[in-house]
């Protein structure tokens, strides 16, 4: 496990903090983990996600988003619907040299991952949205044009964002849905064991 910081131009060269776990030999996939508004990369570390991905043979990188966690000094790019959020993630992937990437995107991070998915789908190996925000800002036609494999995850107690995001995300043509039982909005933190199994099973199919 290592920690570091990376500079991206769109954040005016204020550093973004990240944590990384590498497999013992060459990585099969690179997985970029984002987080929600009350969380940071520390949550991925605490529940063992980075470790689980590395043990499965994947490179796992969890960043602290601009203005949050240990990236507090970095200014957030312009709002969703404009080019900036998608450019932000493209610059992050370039700086971290991820190559085509699997993106895990809960809650707030949807404002970055969805524009990136639509603008740069060729750079997204797979997409794992976890009740993300901003799904309503894109049309059914936009969703249906993306062939990227997707695993849509939410907790069955998350009756607001979980179901609202599903109603839009289900327009992605190449998707599976996992509804986690007995958990709310931060479903991965509420039940890490079920979460890790769902993600690792999905990644094995790529």
Short mmCIF file of C-alpha atoms in Angstrom, two decimals, residues 83-189:
data_model
loop_
_atom_site.label_atom_id
_atom_site.label_comp_id
_atom_site.label_asym_id
_atom_site.label_seq_id
_atom_site.Cartn_x
_atom_site.Cartn_y
_atom_site.Cartn_z
CA UNK A 83 -16.68 19.73 -20.24
CA UNK A 84 -14.63 20.36 -17.08
CA UNK A 85 -15.63 17.35 -14.92
CA UNK A 86 -14.86 14.91 -17.73
CA UNK A 87 -11.58 16.68 -18.47
CA UNK A 88 -10.73 16.41 -14.76
CA UNK A 89 -10.95 12.61 -14.73
CA UNK A 90 -9.12 12.34 -18.05
CA UNK A 91 -6.25 14.36 -16.59
CA UNK A 92 -6.27 12.23 -13.42
CA UNK A 93 -6.04 9.03 -15.49
CA UNK A 94 -3.24 10.49 -17.61
CA UNK A 95 -1.28 11.65 -14.55
CA UNK A 96 -1.66 8.25 -12.87
CA UNK A 97 -0.96 6.42 -16.16
CA UNK A 98 -3.97 4.16 -15.65
CA UNK A 99 -4.60 3.27 -19.30
CA UNK A 100 -8.19 2.12 -19.93
CA UNK A 101 -9.70 2.16 -16.45
CA UNK A 102 -12.49 0.62 -14.39
CA UNK A 103 -14.26 3.42 -12.51
CA UNK A 104 -16.08 2.83 -9.21
CA UNK A 105 -18.27 5.87 -8.63
CA UNK A 106 -20.54 6.33 -5.60
CA UNK A 107 -22.83 9.28 -4.87
CA UNK A 108 -21.23 12.73 -5.35
CA UNK A 109 -18.56 11.35 -7.69
CA UNK A 110 -21.21 10.86 -10.38
CA UNK A 111 -20.69 14.52 -11.24
CA UNK A 112 -17.23 13.54 -12.52
CA UNK A 113 -17.62 9.96 -13.70
CA UNK A 114 -20.72 10.41 -15.86
CA UNK A 115 -19.31 13.24 -18.02
CA UNK A 116 -16.08 11.24 -18.33
CA UNK A 117 -18.02 8.15 -19.40
CA UNK A 118 -19.90 10.05 -22.10
CA UNK A 119 -16.91 12.09 -23.32
CA UNK A 120 -14.24 9.37 -23.15
CA UNK A 121 -16.01 6.00 -23.14
CA UNK A 122 -13.08 4.47 -25.04
CA UNK A 123 -10.96 5.07 -21.90
CA UNK A 124 -13.46 3.36 -19.57
CA UNK A 125 -12.94 -0.40 -19.43
CA UNK A 126 -15.96 -0.80 -17.13
CA UNK A 127 -18.18 1.42 -15.00
CA UNK A 128 -19.46 0.63 -11.50
CA UNK A 129 -21.89 3.37 -10.40
CA UNK A 130 -23.13 3.17 -6.80
CA UNK A 131 -26.21 5.41 -6.52
CA UNK A 132 -24.40 8.36 -8.17
CA UNK A 133 -25.78 11.88 -8.41
CA UNK A 134 -26.39 13.71 -11.71
CA UNK A 135 -27.79 10.71 -13.65
CA UNK A 136 -30.81 12.81 -14.66
CA UNK A 137 -28.62 15.31 -16.51
CA UNK A 138 -28.15 12.93 -19.44
CA UNK A 139 -30.66 11.57 -21.93
CA UNK A 140 -31.73 7.99 -22.56
CA UNK A 141 -30.11 8.33 -25.99
CA UNK A 142 -26.79 9.30 -24.44
CA UNK A 143 -26.89 6.28 -22.13
CA UNK A 144 -27.88 3.91 -24.91
CA UNK A 145 -24.91 5.02 -27.03
CA UNK A 146 -22.36 3.76 -24.46
CA UNK A 147 -21.31 0.12 -24.86
CA UNK A 148 -19.09 0.07 -21.74
CA UNK A 149 -19.90 -2.85 -19.39
CA UNK A 150 -21.57 -1.49 -16.24
CA UNK A 151 -22.40 -2.91 -12.82
CA UNK A 152 -25.13 -0.78 -11.21
CA UNK A 153 -25.09 -1.19 -7.41
CA UNK A 154 -27.28 0.29 -4.69
CA UNK A 155 -28.71 -0.56 -1.27
CA UNK A 156 -32.37 -1.50 -1.04
CA UNK A 157 -32.82 1.02 1.82
CA UNK A 158 -31.59 3.84 -0.44
CA UNK A 159 -35.04 4.68 -1.76
CA UNK A 160 -34.00 8.12 -3.01
CA UNK A 161 -30.75 8.09 -4.96
CA UNK A 162 -30.59 4.33 -5.43
CA UNK A 163 -33.86 4.00 -7.33
CA UNK A 164 -33.62 7.40 -9.06
CA UNK A 165 -30.16 6.64 -10.43
CA UNK A 166 -31.22 3.16 -11.54
CA UNK A 167 -34.08 4.59 -13.59
CA UNK A 168 -31.51 6.45 -15.72
CA UNK A 169 -28.54 4.09 -15.58
CA UNK A 170 -30.63 1.13 -16.76
CA UNK A 171 -30.53 2.78 -20.21
CA UNK A 172 -26.89 1.66 -20.46
CA UNK A 173 -27.24 -1.29 -22.86
CA UNK A 174 -24.51 -3.49 -21.34
CA UNK A 175 -25.39 -3.50 -17.65
CA UNK A 176 -26.05 -5.73 -14.65
CA UNK A 177 -27.76 -4.66 -11.42
CA UNK A 178 -26.89 -5.67 -7.86
CA UNK A 179 -29.32 -4.56 -5.15
CA UNK A 180 -27.65 -5.01 -1.76
CA UNK A 181 -30.09 -6.06 0.95
CA UNK A 182 -30.58 -4.24 4.25
CA UNK A 183 -28.19 -1.36 3.53
CA UNK A 184 -28.59 2.30 2.72
CA UNK A 185 -26.88 4.88 0.54
CA UNK A 186 -23.23 4.11 1.52
CA UNK A 187 -23.89 0.43 0.78
CA UNK A 188 -20.25 -0.56 0.28
CA UNK A 189 -19.40 0.72 3.77
#
